[in-house]
Coordinates of C-alpha atoms in Angstrom, one line a residue:
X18 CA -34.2 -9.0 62.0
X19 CA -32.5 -9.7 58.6
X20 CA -35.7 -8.4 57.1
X21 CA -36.1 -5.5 58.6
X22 CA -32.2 -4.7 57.7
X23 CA -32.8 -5.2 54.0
X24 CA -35.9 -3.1 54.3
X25 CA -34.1 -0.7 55.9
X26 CA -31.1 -0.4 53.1
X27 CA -33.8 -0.2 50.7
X28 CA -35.4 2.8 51.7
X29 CA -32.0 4.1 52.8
X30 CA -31.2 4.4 48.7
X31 CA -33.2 6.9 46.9
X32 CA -35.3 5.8 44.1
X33 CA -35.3 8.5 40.8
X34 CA -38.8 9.5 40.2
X35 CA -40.0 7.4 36.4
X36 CA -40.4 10.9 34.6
X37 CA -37.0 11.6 35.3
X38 CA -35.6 8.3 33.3
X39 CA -38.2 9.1 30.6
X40 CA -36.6 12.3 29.9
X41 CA -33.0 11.0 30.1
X42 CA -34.3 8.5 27.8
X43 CA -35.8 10.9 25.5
X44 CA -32.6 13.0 25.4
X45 CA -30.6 10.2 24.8
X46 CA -32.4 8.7 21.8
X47 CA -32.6 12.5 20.6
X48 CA -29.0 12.9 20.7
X49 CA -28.7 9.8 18.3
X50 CA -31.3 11.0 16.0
X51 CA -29.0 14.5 15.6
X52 CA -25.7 12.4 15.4
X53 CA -27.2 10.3 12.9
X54 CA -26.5 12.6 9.5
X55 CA -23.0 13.5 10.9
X56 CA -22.1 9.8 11.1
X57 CA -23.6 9.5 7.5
X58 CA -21.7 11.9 6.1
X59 CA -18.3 10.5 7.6
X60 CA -19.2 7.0 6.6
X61 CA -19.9 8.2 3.2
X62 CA -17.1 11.1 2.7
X63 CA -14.3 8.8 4.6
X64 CA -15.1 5.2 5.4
X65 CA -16.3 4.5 1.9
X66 CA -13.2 5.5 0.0
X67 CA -10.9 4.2 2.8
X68 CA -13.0 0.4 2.4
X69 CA -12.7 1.0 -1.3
X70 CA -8.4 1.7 -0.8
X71 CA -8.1 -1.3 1.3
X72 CA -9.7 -3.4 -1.5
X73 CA -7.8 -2.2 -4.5
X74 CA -4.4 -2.3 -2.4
X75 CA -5.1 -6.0 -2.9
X76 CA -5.8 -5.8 -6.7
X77 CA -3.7 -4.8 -9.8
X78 CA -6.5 -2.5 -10.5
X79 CA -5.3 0.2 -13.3
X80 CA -6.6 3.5 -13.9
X81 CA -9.2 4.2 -16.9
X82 CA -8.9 0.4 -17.3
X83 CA -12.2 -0.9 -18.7
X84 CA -11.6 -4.6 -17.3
X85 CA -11.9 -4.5 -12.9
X86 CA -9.1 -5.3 -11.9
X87 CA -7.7 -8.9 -10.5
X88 CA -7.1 -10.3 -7.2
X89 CA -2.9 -10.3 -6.4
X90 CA -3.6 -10.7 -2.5
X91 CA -0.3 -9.3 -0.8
X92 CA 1.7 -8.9 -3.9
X93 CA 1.5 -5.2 -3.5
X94 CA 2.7 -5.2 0.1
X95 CA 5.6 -7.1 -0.9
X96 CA 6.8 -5.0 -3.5
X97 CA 6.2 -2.4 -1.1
X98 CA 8.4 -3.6 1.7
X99 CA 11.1 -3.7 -0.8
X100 CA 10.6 -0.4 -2.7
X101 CA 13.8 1.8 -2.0
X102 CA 11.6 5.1 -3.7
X103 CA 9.2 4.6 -1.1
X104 CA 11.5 4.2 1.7
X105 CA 13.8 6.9 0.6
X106 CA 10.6 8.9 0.3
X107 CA 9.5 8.2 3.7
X108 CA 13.1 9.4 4.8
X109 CA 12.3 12.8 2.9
X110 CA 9.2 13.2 4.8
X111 CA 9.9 12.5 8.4
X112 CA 13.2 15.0 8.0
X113 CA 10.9 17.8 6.5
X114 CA 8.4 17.1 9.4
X115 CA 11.3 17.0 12.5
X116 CA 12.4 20.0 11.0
X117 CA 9.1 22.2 10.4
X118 CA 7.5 20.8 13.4
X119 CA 10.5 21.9 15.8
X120 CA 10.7 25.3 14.4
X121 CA 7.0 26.0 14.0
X122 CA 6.1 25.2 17.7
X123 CA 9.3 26.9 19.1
X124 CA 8.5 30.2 16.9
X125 CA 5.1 30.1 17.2
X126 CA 4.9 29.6 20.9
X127 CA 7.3 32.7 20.9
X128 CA 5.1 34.7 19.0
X129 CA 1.8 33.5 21.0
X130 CA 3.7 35.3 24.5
X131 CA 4.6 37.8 22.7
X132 CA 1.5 38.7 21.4
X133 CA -0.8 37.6 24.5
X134 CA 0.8 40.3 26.3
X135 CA -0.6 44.1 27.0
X136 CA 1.0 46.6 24.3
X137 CA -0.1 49.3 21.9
X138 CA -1.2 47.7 18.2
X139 CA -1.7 44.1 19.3
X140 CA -4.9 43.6 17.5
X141 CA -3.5 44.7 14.1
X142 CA -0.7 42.3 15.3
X143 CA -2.3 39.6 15.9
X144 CA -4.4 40.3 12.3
X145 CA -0.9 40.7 10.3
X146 CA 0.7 37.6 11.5
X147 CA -2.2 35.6 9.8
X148 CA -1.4 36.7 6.5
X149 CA 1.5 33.9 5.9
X150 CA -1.1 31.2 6.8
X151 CA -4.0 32.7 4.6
X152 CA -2.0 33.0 1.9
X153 CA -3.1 29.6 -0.8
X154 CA 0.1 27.5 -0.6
X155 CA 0.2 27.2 -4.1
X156 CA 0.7 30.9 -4.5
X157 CA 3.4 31.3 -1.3
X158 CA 5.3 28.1 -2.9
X159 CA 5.6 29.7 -6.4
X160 CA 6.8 33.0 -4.5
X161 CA 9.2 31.6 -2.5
X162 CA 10.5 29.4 -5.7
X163 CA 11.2 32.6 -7.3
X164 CA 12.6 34.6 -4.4
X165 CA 15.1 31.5 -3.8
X166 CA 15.9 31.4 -8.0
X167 CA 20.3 31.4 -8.2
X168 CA 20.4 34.1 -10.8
X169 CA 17.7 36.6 -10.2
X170 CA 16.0 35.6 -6.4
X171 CA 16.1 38.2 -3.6
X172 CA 17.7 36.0 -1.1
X173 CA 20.4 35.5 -3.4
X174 CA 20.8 39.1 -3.8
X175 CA 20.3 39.7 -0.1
X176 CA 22.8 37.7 1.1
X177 CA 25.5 38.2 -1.1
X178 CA 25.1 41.6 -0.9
X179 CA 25.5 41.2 3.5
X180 CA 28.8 39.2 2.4
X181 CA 27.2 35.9 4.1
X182 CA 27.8 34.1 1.2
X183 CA 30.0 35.3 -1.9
X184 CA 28.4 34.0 -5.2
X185 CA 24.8 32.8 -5.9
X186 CA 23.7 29.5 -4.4
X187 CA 21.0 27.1 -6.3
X188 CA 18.9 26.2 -3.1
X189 CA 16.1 23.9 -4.5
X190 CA 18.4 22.4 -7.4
X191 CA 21.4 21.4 -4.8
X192 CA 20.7 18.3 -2.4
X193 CA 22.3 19.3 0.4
X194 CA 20.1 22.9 1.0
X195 CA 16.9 21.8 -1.1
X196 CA 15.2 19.9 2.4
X197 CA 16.2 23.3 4.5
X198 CA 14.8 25.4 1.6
X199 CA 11.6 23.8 1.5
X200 CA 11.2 23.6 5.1
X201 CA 11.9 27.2 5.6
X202 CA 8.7 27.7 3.0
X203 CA 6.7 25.9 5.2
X204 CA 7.9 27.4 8.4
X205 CA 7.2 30.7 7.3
X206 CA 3.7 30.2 6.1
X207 CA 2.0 27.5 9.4
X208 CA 4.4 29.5 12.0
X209 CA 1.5 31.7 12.7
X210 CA -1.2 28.9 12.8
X211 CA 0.9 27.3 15.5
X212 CA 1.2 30.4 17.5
X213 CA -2.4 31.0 17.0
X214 CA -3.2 27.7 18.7
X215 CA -0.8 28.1 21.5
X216 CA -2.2 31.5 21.9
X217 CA -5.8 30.2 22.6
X218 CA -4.0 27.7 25.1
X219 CA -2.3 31.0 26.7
X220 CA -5.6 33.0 27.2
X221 CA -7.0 30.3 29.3
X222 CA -4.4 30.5 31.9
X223 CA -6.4 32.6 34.5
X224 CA -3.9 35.8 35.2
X225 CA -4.7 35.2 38.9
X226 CA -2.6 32.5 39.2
X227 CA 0.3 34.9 37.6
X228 CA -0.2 37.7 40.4
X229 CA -0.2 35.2 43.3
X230 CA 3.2 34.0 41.7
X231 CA 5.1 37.2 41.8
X232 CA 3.5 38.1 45.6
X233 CA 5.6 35.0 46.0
X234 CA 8.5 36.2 44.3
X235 CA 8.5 34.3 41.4
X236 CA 10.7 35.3 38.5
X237 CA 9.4 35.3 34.9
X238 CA 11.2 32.7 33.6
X239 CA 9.9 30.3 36.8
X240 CA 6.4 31.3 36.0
X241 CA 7.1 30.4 32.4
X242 CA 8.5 26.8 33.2
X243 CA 6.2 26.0 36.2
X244 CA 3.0 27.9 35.5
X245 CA 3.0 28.2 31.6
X246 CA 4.2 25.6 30.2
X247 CA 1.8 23.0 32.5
X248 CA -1.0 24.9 31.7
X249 CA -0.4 25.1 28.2
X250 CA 0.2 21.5 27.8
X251 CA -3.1 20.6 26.3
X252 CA -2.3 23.2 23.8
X253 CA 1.1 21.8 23.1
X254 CA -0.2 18.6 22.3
X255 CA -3.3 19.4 19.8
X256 CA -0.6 21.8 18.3
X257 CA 2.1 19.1 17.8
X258 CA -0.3 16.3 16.5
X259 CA -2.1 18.8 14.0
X260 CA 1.8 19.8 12.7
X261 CA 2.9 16.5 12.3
X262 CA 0.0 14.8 11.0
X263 CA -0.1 17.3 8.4
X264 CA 3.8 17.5 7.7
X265 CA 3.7 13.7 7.1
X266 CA 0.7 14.5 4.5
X267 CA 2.2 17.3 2.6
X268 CA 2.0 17.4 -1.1
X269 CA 1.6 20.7 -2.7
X270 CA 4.4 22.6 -1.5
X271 CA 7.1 20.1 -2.8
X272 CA 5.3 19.5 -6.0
X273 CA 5.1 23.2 -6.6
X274 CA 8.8 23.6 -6.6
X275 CA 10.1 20.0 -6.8
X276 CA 7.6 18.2 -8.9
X277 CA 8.3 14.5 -9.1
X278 CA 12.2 14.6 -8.0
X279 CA 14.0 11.3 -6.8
X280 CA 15.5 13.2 -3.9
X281 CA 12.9 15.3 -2.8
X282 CA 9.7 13.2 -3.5
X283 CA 7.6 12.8 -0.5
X284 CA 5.3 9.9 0.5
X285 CA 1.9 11.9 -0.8
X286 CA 4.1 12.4 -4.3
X287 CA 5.1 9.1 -4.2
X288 CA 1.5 8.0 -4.0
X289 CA 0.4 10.6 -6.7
X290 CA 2.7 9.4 -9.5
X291 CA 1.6 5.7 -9.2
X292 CA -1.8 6.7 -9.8
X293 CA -1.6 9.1 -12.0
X294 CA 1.1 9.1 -13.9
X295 CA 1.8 5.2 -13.8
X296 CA -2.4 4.3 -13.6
X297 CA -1.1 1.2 -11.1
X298 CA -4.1 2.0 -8.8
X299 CA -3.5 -0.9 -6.8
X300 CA -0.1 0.1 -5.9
X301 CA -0.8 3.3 -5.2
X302 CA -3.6 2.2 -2.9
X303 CA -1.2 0.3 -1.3
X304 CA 1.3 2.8 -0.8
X305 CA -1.6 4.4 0.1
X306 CA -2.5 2.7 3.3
X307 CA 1.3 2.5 4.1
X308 CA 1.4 5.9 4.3
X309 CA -1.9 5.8 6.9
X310 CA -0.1 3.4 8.8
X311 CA 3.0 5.8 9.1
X312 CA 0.6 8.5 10.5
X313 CA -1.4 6.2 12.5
X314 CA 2.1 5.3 14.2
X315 CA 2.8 9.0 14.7
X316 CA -0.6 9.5 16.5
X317 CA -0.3 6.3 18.9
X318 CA 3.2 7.9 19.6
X319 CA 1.8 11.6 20.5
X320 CA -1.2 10.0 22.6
X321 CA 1.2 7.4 24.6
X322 CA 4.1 10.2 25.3
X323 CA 2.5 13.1 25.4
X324 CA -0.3 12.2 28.5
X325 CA -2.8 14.7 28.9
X326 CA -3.9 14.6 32.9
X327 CA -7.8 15.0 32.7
X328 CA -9.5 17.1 35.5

C-alpha cells in the first residue's frame, strides 16, 4: 500500500524532458562566456587600482620616488582620524551635497511634470533644458566665476541695480556666501539631469490610472501625493543615490573657482593635493579609501531608508 503511494506521488510530479536541461544548460554557460570580458574589464579598469589603493594606504609610498615605498601598517589611518583638514573637508562636502541634492531633486522633479505634460513646444523644451547639463563643467564653472566677479560680474550688476542688495558683494572670496555660491553653480548645471531622470520615472506611470482617479473625483494635488509620487519612487531613489554619490565626489567645479582653499577644499581636493602637490601617495590613498568609506556609508543609508517594494 505504501508502495503503491510513493509510486503514485512519483508519477503525480512531472519530469522535464533531458533536452530541455541541456538547453538551460547551454544558455547558462553561454551567458558566462558573454559576461566573461565585461567582468575582465571591471576587474582590470576598477578592482586593480582599488587592490593597488588599499596597499599603498598602508605604505609611505611617495610619488616619482625611485625606492618602493615602506610598510607603516595603520600609521596613515591614524593620522587620518586626527587630521582636522580632512574632517573640516568632509564638513564642506556633505553641506554642498544636502544643499545641491535638495534643490536639484525638488527643481528638477518640477520641471519633469512640467514638461511631461501636453503643450505646444515641448520637444524643443525638453531639448533646451539639456543645455545646462551638456555644457563641460570646466567651461560652466569658469562662466559662473566670472558672472559672480564683485567688480565687473552680471549678478552683481543685476542685483544692485533691482535694489536687493546696495554695493557689490565678493561671493566666492567671502565664507559665509562662497558654499551657497558654488552650490547654486552646480544646481544650475545637474537640475536638468535630475528632472530628466524623474521624467523617464513619470512616463511610466500608465495615464489610465490618472483618468480612473478623476472619474473618482480626485483632485490634482491627491493624484500627485497618492498616485505620483508612489509610482515614481523607484525614480526618486536612482535619482537621489546618483546626486549624492556624485556630490560627495565632486572636484572640478570647486577647483575651478576655489582651487586648493582651507575653507572650501572638498574631500576629492583634499585627496588631490596629497598626491600631487605633497607626492605622500600613501596618505592620499588613505584619504583615499576614507573617502570610499564615506560614500559607501551614504549608499547603505539610501538602500536601508529608501525601500524599493519589488513586484
Amino acid at each position: 500500500m505504501g508502495g503503491t503511494a510513493v509510486e503514485e506521488k512519483e508519477l503525480a510530479v512531472p519530469k522535464r524532458p533531458r533536452r530541455v536541461l541541456d538547453l538551460a544548460e547551454r544558455q547558462r554557460r553561454l551567458a558566462w562566456i558573454l559576461l566573461l570580458p565585461t567582468v575582465a574589464v571591471v576587474a582590470a579598469v576598477a578592482l586593480v587600482p582599488l587592490g593597488q589603493t588599499i596597499y599603498y594606504s598602508f605604505t609611505n609610498e611617495r610619488l616619482g620616488s625611485l625606492t618602493p615605498g615602506e610598510w607603516v601598517g595603520l600609521e596613515n589611518y591614524r593620522f587620518l582620524v586626527q587630521d582636522t583638514t580632512f574632517r573640516s573637508a568632509i564638513w564642506v562636502t556633505v553641506k554642498f551635497t544636502v544643499i545641491t541634492v535638495v534643490f536639484e531633486f525638488i527643481l528638477g522633479l518640477l520641471i519633469a511634470l512640467v514638461v511631461n505634460s501636453n503643450f505646444p513646444g515641448r520637444g524643443p523644451m525638453r531639448a533646451a533644458m539639456l543645455v545646462p547639463w551638456a555644457i563641460p563643467t570646466v567651461i560652466s564653472a569658469q562662466m559662473w566665476k566670472w558672472m559672480y566677479h564683485d567688480v565687473y560680474g552680471v549678478i552683481n550688476d543685476l542685483l544692485v541695480r533691482l535694489h536687493i542688495i546696495d554695493h557689490n558683494v565678493a561671493w566666492f572670496s567671502q565664507p559665509s556666501t562662497s558654499l551657497f555660491a558654488i552650490a547654486s553653480v552646480d544646481i544650475w548645471k545637474t537640475t536638468p539631469f535630475v528632472a530628466l531622470l524623474l521624467l523617464a520615472g513619470l512616463q511610466v506611470i500608465p495615464t489610465d490610472v490618472y483618468e480612473a482617479a478623476t472619474v473618482d473625483g480626485a483632485s490634482k494635488v491627491q493624484q500627485f501625493f497618492r498616485i505620483t509620487l508612489p509610482l515614481l519612487r523607484p525614480a526618486i531613489v536612482v535619482t537621489l543615490i546618483f546626486r549624492t554619490l556624485d556630490a560627495l565626489r565632486v572636484f572640478d567645479v570647486f577647483y575651478v573657482v576655489f582651487g586648493t582653499r582651507l575653507d572650501t577644499q572638498t574631500m576629492a581636493i583634499y585627496a588631490q593635493q596629497n598626491i600631487v602637490a605633497f607626492a605622500d601617495v600613501g596618505y592620499g590613498s588613505a584619504i583615499s579609501l576614507g573617502i570610499f568609506v564615506i560614500i559607501g556609508i551614504f549608499v547603505v543609508a539610501y538602500v536601508t531608508t529608501l525601500k524599493v517594494e519589488q513586484a
